[in-house]
């Protein structure tokens, strides 16, 4: 099976049991190019109940042999797959860019590299993910094994359609599970194109499968009685439905990586240029369509005016890099589609009565879904643009006086994914970091993650963690074996 996919030859069939097959469902997905709104395809398979059942059956058949495969053999398959992702990086990024609109230099290259790195990293854990044992002085030796769950699934978002495959599929496969991937209906092409790479890497039939579809497909996966785990990245509302379906079916394990409204707190003693660089990059990366984007920026009064001047200039400079995502010079592309453009535009229009528009706020061009980086200041704490996740290049800047005040403002939200504190006082930095009610905190940085450390949020920003050893634990169950030594 050769890798022949590209912009002119899009993958449109689902991938089950190491073969491309046509969905048994007559409904199809329709996709558009966000740079101009033109139709990309209207005949992409939408997996239905029969397709999900077929994938599950294939995975169940493959699971016994896959979990018993020698660690070195499983490691080598995953490393080869990582190498193939790197080999076809530009094409895979292009397949995403067609419907996401993210430039290769600022997003596509990073995302494909992250997916490859996830497979390398988790492959390295295969023969090192140790269990435990407990003393036998009471007459019983206790051995704890990490057991794979069986058939697992990942529902990945449109804003990181390949990188999140690495975060979910890699730890699942490394720990001996079979994995069914459901990409977003907005960005399915890179995931669907993985079939030849899965086969060439050496994954046995049924171990790693791809089902394109929409929310209906996701619901079928979440409620399936023979899928043992689902890892979902997306909105809070959908995440709640995934968890409810999992609970009402077979009580399958669930990992949820959901939304954010991340605060970046800049104290008077912060290194100004560093703070401006991190906070402006954080809200414009991937056109602001990032779950841990620093969308609330709080600046202490002593440097507020200087920070605002620098932040405004940085955002205006970034606006000059908006353009066709296929051009090498472009750094910021369009929003993903018409519905997202209308959502973000609506927040901006309503925001004009909730705060002072500092910069941006308008559409760029008369076609496609481009919008200027937008900043509001002097926004009330209960305003919609400060309490809701907008998921676009829109931020607010407010001033603050005291540490106590800003901790209350930062934590006064149902979100808890990311936070950042900027200061040269290490005691203050660590004190504030410990008080943030957030799954991740950056000190003199914000809106970043590492493959080696747990990634996820508190409160409604999620459940469980991805990355590091925590991801491996999320795809396994501990089994206790007790050996009687008393006779």
Coordinates of C-alpha atoms in Angstrom, one line a residue:
X1 CA 0.0 0.0 0.0
X2 CA 1.7 3.1 -1.2
X3 CA 1.4 6.6 0.2
X4 CA 0.0 8.5 -2.8
X5 CA -2.2 11.1 -1.1
X6 CA -1.9 14.9 -1.7
X7 CA -4.1 17.9 -2.4
X8 CA -5.2 16.4 -5.7
X9 CA -5.7 12.9 -4.4
X10 CA -7.5 13.2 -1.0
X11 CA -8.1 10.2 1.2
X12 CA -11.9 9.8 1.6
X13 CA -12.5 6.3 2.8
X14 CA -12.3 4.9 6.3
X15 CA -9.5 2.6 7.3
X16 CA -10.5 -0.7 8.9
X17 CA -8.4 -3.8 9.5
X18 CA -5.5 -2.4 7.5
X19 CA -7.7 -1.7 4.4
X20 CA -9.5 1.3 3.0
X21 CA -13.2 0.5 2.8
X22 CA -16.3 2.5 1.9
X23 CA -18.5 3.3 4.8
X24 CA -21.8 1.4 5.0
X25 CA -23.4 4.8 5.9
X26 CA -24.8 6.7 2.9
X27 CA -24.2 10.1 4.5
X28 CA -21.0 12.0 3.6
X29 CA -18.9 14.8 5.0
X30 CA -18.7 18.1 3.2
X31 CA -15.5 20.2 3.6
X32 CA -14.5 23.7 2.6
X33 CA -11.2 25.7 2.3
X34 CA -11.2 28.5 4.9
X35 CA -9.0 30.8 2.8
X36 CA -11.8 31.4 0.3
X37 CA -14.7 29.3 1.4
X38 CA -14.5 27.0 -1.7
X39 CA -15.7 23.4 -1.7
X40 CA -12.9 20.9 -1.1
X41 CA -14.9 17.7 -1.1
X42 CA -18.5 16.5 -0.4
X43 CA -17.9 12.8 -0.6
X44 CA -15.8 11.9 2.5
X45 CA -17.0 8.9 4.4
X46 CA -19.0 9.4 7.5
X47 CA -18.7 6.2 9.7
X48 CA -21.9 4.9 11.0
X49 CA -22.9 2.2 13.5
X50 CA -22.0 -0.8 11.2
X51 CA -18.5 0.8 10.5
X52 CA -17.8 1.3 14.2
X53 CA -18.9 -2.2 15.0
X54 CA -16.6 -3.6 12.2
X55 CA -13.6 -1.6 13.6
X56 CA -14.3 -2.8 17.1
X57 CA -14.6 -6.4 16.0
X58 CA -11.2 -6.1 14.1
X59 CA -9.6 -4.6 17.1
X60 CA -10.9 -7.3 19.5
X61 CA -9.5 -10.0 17.1
X62 CA -6.1 -8.2 17.0
X63 CA -5.8 -7.4 20.7
X64 CA -4.6 -10.8 22.2
X65 CA -1.6 -11.0 19.9
X66 CA -0.8 -7.3 20.0
X67 CA -0.6 -7.2 23.8
X68 CA 1.7 -10.2 23.8
X69 CA 4.0 -8.9 21.1
X70 CA 7.6 -8.7 22.3
X71 CA 8.4 -5.1 23.6
X72 CA 11.2 -4.7 21.2
X73 CA 9.0 -5.6 18.2
X74 CA 6.3 -3.2 19.3
X75 CA 8.9 -0.5 19.9
X76 CA 10.3 -0.9 16.4
X77 CA 6.9 -0.6 14.8
X78 CA 6.2 2.6 16.6
X79 CA 9.6 4.0 15.8
X80 CA 9.2 3.2 12.1
X81 CA 5.8 4.9 12.1
X82 CA 7.4 8.0 13.7
X83 CA 10.0 8.0 10.9
X84 CA 7.2 7.7 8.3
X85 CA 5.4 10.7 9.8
X86 CA 8.6 12.7 9.5
X87 CA 9.2 11.5 6.0
X88 CA 5.7 12.6 4.8
X89 CA 5.5 15.7 7.1
X90 CA 4.9 18.3 4.5
X91 CA 2.2 16.3 2.7
X92 CA 0.4 15.5 6.0
X93 CA 0.6 19.2 7.0
X94 CA -0.8 20.1 3.6
X95 CA -3.7 17.7 4.0
X96 CA -4.6 19.5 7.2
X97 CA -4.0 23.0 5.9
X98 CA -6.6 22.4 3.1
X99 CA -9.4 22.7 5.6
X100 CA -7.8 24.2 8.7
X101 CA -5.9 27.0 7.0
X102 CA -2.8 26.8 9.3
X103 CA 0.5 27.8 7.6
X104 CA 3.3 25.1 7.5
X105 CA 6.0 27.3 9.0
X106 CA 4.2 28.4 12.1
X107 CA 1.9 25.3 12.7
X108 CA 2.1 22.5 10.3
X109 CA 5.7 21.7 10.8
X110 CA 5.4 21.9 14.6
X111 CA 2.3 19.7 14.6
X112 CA 3.7 16.8 12.5
X113 CA 6.9 16.9 14.5
X114 CA 4.9 16.7 17.7
X115 CA 3.0 13.6 16.4
X116 CA 6.3 11.9 15.4
X117 CA 7.9 12.8 18.7
X118 CA 4.9 11.3 20.6
X119 CA 5.4 8.0 19.0
X120 CA 9.2 8.0 19.6
X121 CA 8.7 9.1 23.3
X122 CA 6.1 6.5 24.0
X123 CA 8.0 3.7 22.2
X124 CA 10.8 4.3 24.6
X125 CA 8.5 3.5 27.5
X126 CA 7.4 0.1 26.3
X127 CA 10.0 -1.9 28.2
X128 CA 10.3 0.6 31.0
X129 CA 6.8 1.1 32.2
X130 CA 7.3 -0.9 35.4
X131 CA 4.8 -2.3 37.8
X132 CA 5.3 -2.5 41.6
X133 CA 5.8 -5.1 44.3
X134 CA 5.2 -4.9 48.0
X135 CA 7.0 -6.6 50.9
X136 CA 6.3 -10.3 51.7
X137 CA 6.9 -10.2 55.4
X138 CA 3.2 -10.8 56.1
X139 CA 3.4 -14.0 54.1
X140 CA 2.1 -12.7 50.8
X141 CA 4.1 -11.2 47.9
X142 CA 2.1 -8.5 46.2
X143 CA 2.9 -7.9 42.5
X144 CA 1.2 -5.0 40.6
X145 CA 1.0 -5.3 36.8
X146 CA 0.0 -2.6 34.3
X147 CA -2.6 -4.2 32.1
X148 CA -3.8 -2.9 28.7
X149 CA -7.5 -2.1 28.5
X150 CA -8.2 -3.7 25.1
X151 CA -10.1 -1.7 22.5
X152 CA -9.6 2.0 23.0
X153 CA -10.5 5.1 21.0
X154 CA -9.4 8.7 20.5
X155 CA -11.7 11.6 19.3
X156 CA -9.3 14.3 18.2
X157 CA -10.1 18.0 17.6
X158 CA -9.9 20.1 14.4
X159 CA -7.4 22.5 15.7
X160 CA -4.6 20.0 16.2
X161 CA -5.7 17.0 14.1
X162 CA -2.4 15.3 13.8
X163 CA -0.5 16.3 16.9
X164 CA -3.3 15.1 19.2
X165 CA -3.2 11.7 17.3
X166 CA 0.3 11.3 18.8
X167 CA -0.9 12.3 22.3
X168 CA -3.6 9.6 22.3
X169 CA -2.7 6.8 19.9
X170 CA 1.0 6.6 20.9
X171 CA 0.5 5.8 24.6
X172 CA -2.5 3.5 23.8
X173 CA -0.5 1.4 21.4
X174 CA 2.7 1.5 23.5
X175 CA 0.8 -0.1 26.4
X176 CA -0.6 -2.9 24.2
X177 CA -4.1 -1.6 23.4
X178 CA -5.7 -1.4 20.0
X179 CA -6.7 2.0 19.0
X180 CA -9.6 3.5 16.9
X181 CA -9.0 7.1 15.7
X182 CA -11.9 9.4 15.0
X183 CA -10.7 12.7 13.5
X184 CA -12.8 15.9 13.5
X185 CA -15.3 16.3 10.6
X186 CA -13.6 19.6 9.9
X187 CA -10.0 18.3 9.4
X188 CA -10.1 14.5 8.6
X189 CA -7.6 14.3 5.7
X190 CA -4.3 13.9 7.6
X191 CA -5.7 11.2 9.8
X192 CA -7.3 9.3 6.9
X193 CA -4.0 9.4 5.0
X194 CA -2.3 7.4 7.8
X195 CA -3.4 4.1 6.4
X196 CA -0.4 3.3 4.2
X197 CA 2.0 4.4 7.0
X198 CA 0.2 2.2 9.5
X199 CA 0.7 -0.8 7.1
X200 CA 4.3 0.1 6.2
X201 CA 5.3 0.5 9.8
X202 CA 4.1 -3.0 10.5
X203 CA 1.0 -2.6 12.7
X204 CA -1.0 -5.8 12.4
X205 CA -4.6 -5.6 11.0
X206 CA -7.1 -4.2 13.5
X207 CA -4.5 -2.6 15.8
X208 CA -4.7 1.0 14.5
X209 CA -7.8 2.1 12.6
X210 CA -9.2 5.4 11.4
X211 CA -12.9 6.3 11.2
X212 CA -13.9 9.7 9.8
X213 CA -17.2 11.1 10.9
X214 CA -19.1 13.7 12.8
X215 CA -20.6 14.0 16.3
X216 CA -22.8 11.0 15.5
X217 CA -19.7 8.8 15.0
X218 CA -18.3 10.2 18.2
X219 CA -21.4 9.3 20.1
X220 CA -21.4 5.8 18.7
X221 CA -17.8 5.4 20.0
X222 CA -18.5 7.0 23.4
X223 CA -21.5 4.7 24.0
X224 CA -20.1 1.5 22.5
X225 CA -20.3 -1.4 24.9
X226 CA -17.1 -3.0 23.7
X227 CA -14.8 0.0 23.7
X228 CA -13.0 0.2 27.0
X229 CA -11.5 3.7 26.9
X230 CA -12.1 6.9 25.0
X231 CA -9.8 9.9 25.1
X232 CA -11.5 13.1 23.9
X233 CA -10.2 16.6 23.1
X234 CA -12.7 19.4 22.4
X235 CA -15.3 21.6 23.9
X236 CA -16.6 21.3 27.5
X237 CA -20.1 20.7 26.3
X238 CA -19.1 17.8 24.0
X239 CA -16.8 16.4 26.7
X240 CA -19.7 16.2 29.1
X241 CA -21.7 14.3 26.5
X242 CA -18.8 11.9 26.0
X243 CA -18.5 11.3 29.7
X244 CA -22.2 10.8 30.1
X245 CA -22.3 8.3 27.2
X246 CA -19.4 6.4 28.6
X247 CA -21.0 6.2 32.0
X248 CA -24.4 5.1 30.6
X249 CA -22.9 2.4 28.5
X250 CA -20.1 0.2 29.9
X251 CA -18.5 2.7 32.3
X252 CA -15.5 3.0 29.9
X253 CA -12.5 5.0 31.1
X254 CA -12.5 8.6 29.9
X255 CA -9.8 11.2 29.5
X256 CA -11.0 14.7 28.7
X257 CA -8.9 17.6 27.5
X258 CA -11.3 20.5 27.2
X259 CA -11.4 24.3 27.0
X260 CA -9.5 27.1 28.6
X261 CA -9.6 30.8 29.5
X262 CA -6.0 31.0 30.6
X263 CA -4.7 34.0 32.6
X264 CA -1.3 35.5 32.1
X265 CA -0.3 37.7 35.1
X266 CA 2.4 40.3 34.6
X267 CA 3.9 41.9 37.7
X268 CA 5.7 45.2 37.8
X269 CA 9.1 43.6 38.0
X270 CA 8.6 41.3 35.0
X271 CA 11.0 41.5 32.1
X272 CA 8.8 43.5 29.8
X273 CA 9.8 42.2 26.3
X274 CA 9.7 38.6 27.4
X275 CA 6.2 39.0 28.8
X276 CA 5.0 40.8 25.6
X277 CA 6.5 38.1 23.4
X278 CA 5.0 35.2 25.2
X279 CA 1.6 36.7 25.6
X280 CA 1.2 38.0 22.1
X281 CA 2.4 34.7 20.6
X282 CA 0.1 32.7 22.9
X283 CA -3.1 34.3 21.5
X284 CA -2.1 34.3 17.8
X285 CA -0.6 30.8 17.4
X286 CA -2.9 28.8 15.1
X287 CA -5.1 32.0 14.8
X288 CA -5.9 31.8 18.5
X289 CA -7.5 28.4 18.1
X290 CA -5.6 26.8 20.9
X291 CA -7.1 25.5 24.1
X292 CA -4.4 26.9 26.4
X293 CA -4.1 30.3 24.7
X294 CA -3.4 33.2 27.1
X295 CA -6.7 35.0 26.4
X296 CA -6.8 37.0 29.7
X297 CA -3.8 39.2 30.3
X298 CA -3.5 41.0 33.7
X299 CA -0.8 43.6 34.1
X300 CA 0.2 45.3 37.4
X301 CA -0.5 49.1 37.4
X302 CA 3.2 50.1 37.6
X303 CA 4.0 48.9 34.1
X304 CA 0.5 48.7 32.6
X305 CA 0.9 51.6 30.1
X306 CA 4.3 50.4 28.8
X307 CA 3.1 46.8 28.5
X308 CA -0.1 47.9 26.7
X309 CA 1.9 49.9 24.2
X310 CA 4.3 47.0 23.5
X311 CA 1.5 44.4 23.3
X312 CA -0.6 46.5 21.0
X313 CA 2.4 47.0 18.6
X314 CA 3.1 43.2 18.7
X315 CA -0.5 42.4 17.7
X316 CA -0.5 45.0 15.0
X317 CA 2.8 43.6 13.6
X318 CA 1.3 40.1 13.6
X319 CA -1.7 41.4 11.7
X320 CA 0.7 42.2 8.9
X321 CA 1.5 38.5 8.5
X322 CA -2.0 37.4 7.9
X323 CA -2.5 35.8 4.5
X324 CA -2.9 32.8 2.2
X325 CA -1.7 29.8 4.4
X326 CA -0.1 28.3 1.3
X327 CA 2.4 31.1 1.1
X328 CA 5.7 30.6 2.9
X329 CA 5.7 34.2 4.3
X330 CA 2.3 33.8 6.0
X331 CA 2.3 33.3 9.7
X332 CA -1.4 33.7 10.5
X333 CA -4.1 32.0 8.5
X334 CA -7.9 32.1 8.6
X335 CA -10.2 30.7 11.2
X336 CA -11.3 27.2 10.4
X337 CA -14.7 27.7 8.9
X338 CA -17.7 30.0 8.5
X339 CA -19.3 28.9 11.8
X340 CA -16.1 29.7 13.8
X341 CA -15.7 33.0 12.0
X342 CA -19.2 34.0 12.8
X343 CA -18.7 32.9 16.5
X344 CA -15.5 34.9 16.9
X345 CA -17.0 37.9 15.0
X346 CA -20.0 37.8 17.3
X347 CA -17.9 37.9 20.4
X348 CA -15.9 40.9 19.0
X349 CA -19.1 42.9 18.1
X350 CA -20.6 42.3 21.5
X351 CA -17.3 43.0 23.2
X352 CA -17.3 46.6 21.9
X353 CA -19.9 47.3 24.5
X354 CA -18.1 45.3 27.2
X355 CA -14.7 47.0 27.1
X356 CA -12.5 49.4 25.1
X357 CA -11.3 48.1 21.8
X358 CA -7.5 48.6 21.8
X359 CA -6.7 47.1 18.3
X360 CA -8.1 44.8 15.7
X361 CA -11.7 43.8 15.5
X362 CA -12.2 43.7 11.8
X363 CA -12.3 41.2 9.0
X364 CA -9.3 41.0 6.7
X365 CA -10.2 40.9 3.0
X366 CA -13.6 40.1 1.6
X367 CA -13.3 36.4 1.1
X368 CA -12.2 33.6 3.4
X369 CA -12.4 33.7 7.2
X370 CA -9.5 36.0 8.2
X371 CA -9.7 38.2 11.2
X372 CA -7.3 40.7 12.8
X373 CA -5.8 39.9 16.2
X374 CA -8.1 41.8 18.6
X375 CA -7.5 43.2 22.1
X376 CA -10.0 44.7 24.5
X377 CA -9.0 46.5 27.7
X378 CA -10.8 47.7 30.8
X379 CA -13.2 44.8 30.7
X380 CA -15.6 44.0 33.6
X381 CA -15.0 40.7 35.4
X382 CA -18.4 39.4 34.5
X383 CA -18.3 40.3 30.8
X384 CA -18.9 37.6 28.2
X385 CA -15.5 38.2 26.5
X386 CA -13.7 37.6 29.8
X387 CA -15.7 34.6 31.0
X388 CA -16.2 32.6 27.8
X389 CA -13.7 30.7 25.6
X390 CA -13.7 32.6 22.3
X391 CA -11.2 30.3 20.5
X392 CA -9.9 33.0 18.2
X393 CA -7.2 35.7 18.2
X394 CA -9.0 37.7 20.8
X395 CA -7.7 38.7 24.2
X396 CA -8.4 41.1 27.1
X397 CA -6.0 43.2 29.1
X398 CA -6.9 44.5 32.6
X399 CA -4.8 46.1 35.3
X400 CA -4.5 45.0 38.9
X401 CA -3.0 46.3 42.1
X402 CA -2.2 43.4 44.5
X403 CA -1.2 39.7 44.4
X404 CA -4.3 38.8 46.5
X405 CA -6.6 40.6 44.0
X406 CA -5.1 39.0 40.9
X407 CA -5.2 35.5 42.3
X408 CA -8.9 35.9 42.9
X409 CA -9.5 37.2 39.4
X410 CA -7.4 34.5 37.8
X411 CA -9.1 31.6 39.6
X412 CA -12.7 33.1 39.4
X413 CA -13.6 30.8 36.4
X414 CA -14.8 27.3 35.6
X415 CA -11.7 26.8 33.5
X416 CA -8.4 25.6 34.8
X417 CA -6.1 24.5 32.0
X418 CA -3.2 26.9 31.9
X419 CA -1.9 30.0 33.7
X420 CA 1.3 32.1 33.5
X421 CA 3.1 34.4 35.9
X422 CA 5.7 36.9 34.8
X423 CA 8.1 38.2 37.5
X424 CA 11.8 38.3 38.4
X425 CA 11.0 37.5 42.1
X426 CA 11.3 33.7 42.3
X427 CA 9.5 33.6 45.7
X428 CA 6.5 35.4 44.3
X429 CA 6.6 33.3 41.2
X430 CA 6.4 30.0 43.1
X431 CA 3.9 31.4 45.5
X432 CA 1.5 32.5 42.8
X433 CA 2.1 29.3 40.7
X434 CA 1.1 27.2 43.7
X435 CA -2.1 29.3 44.2
X436 CA -3.3 29.2 40.6
X437 CA -6.1 26.7 40.3
X438 CA -4.8 25.3 37.0
X439 CA -3.4 22.1 35.6
X440 CA -0.4 23.8 34.2
X441 CA 1.5 27.0 35.1
X442 CA 4.3 28.8 33.3
X443 CA 6.8 31.0 35.1
X444 CA 8.0 33.7 32.7
X445 CA 6.3 31.8 29.9
X446 CA 2.7 30.7 29.1
X447 CA 0.7 28.5 26.7
X448 CA 3.2 25.6 26.2
X449 CA 3.5 21.9 26.9
X450 CA 6.1 19.1 27.0
X451 CA 5.8 15.5 26.0
X452 CA 7.5 14.4 29.3
X453 CA 5.1 16.2 31.7
X454 CA 1.4 15.8 32.4
X455 CA -0.9 17.9 30.2
X456 CA -4.4 18.7 31.3
X457 CA -6.6 20.9 33.4
X458 CA -8.6 21.3 36.6
X459 CA -12.3 22.1 37.0
X460 CA -14.2 22.0 33.7
X461 CA -11.0 22.1 31.6
X462 CA -10.7 18.4 31.8
X463 CA -10.4 15.0 33.4
X464 CA -7.2 13.0 33.6
X465 CA -3.8 13.9 32.0
X466 CA -2.0 13.3 28.7
X467 CA 1.7 13.1 28.2
X468 CA 4.5 11.5 30.3
X469 CA 3.9 8.4 32.4
X470 CA 0.4 9.7 33.2
X471 CA -0.7 9.0 29.6
X472 CA 0.4 5.4 30.0
X473 CA -1.5 5.0 33.2
X474 CA -4.6 6.4 31.6
X475 CA -4.5 3.5 29.1
X476 CA -3.9 0.7 31.6
X477 CA -5.4 -0.8 34.7
X478 CA -3.3 -1.9 37.6
X479 CA -3.7 -5.6 38.4
X480 CA -2.8 -6.9 41.8
X481 CA -1.4 -10.5 42.0
X482 CA -1.0 -12.0 45.5
X483 CA 1.3 -14.9 46.0
X484 CA 0.8 -17.0 49.2
X485 CA 4.2 -17.9 50.7
X486 CA 2.8 -19.2 54.0
X487 CA 2.9 -22.9 53.2

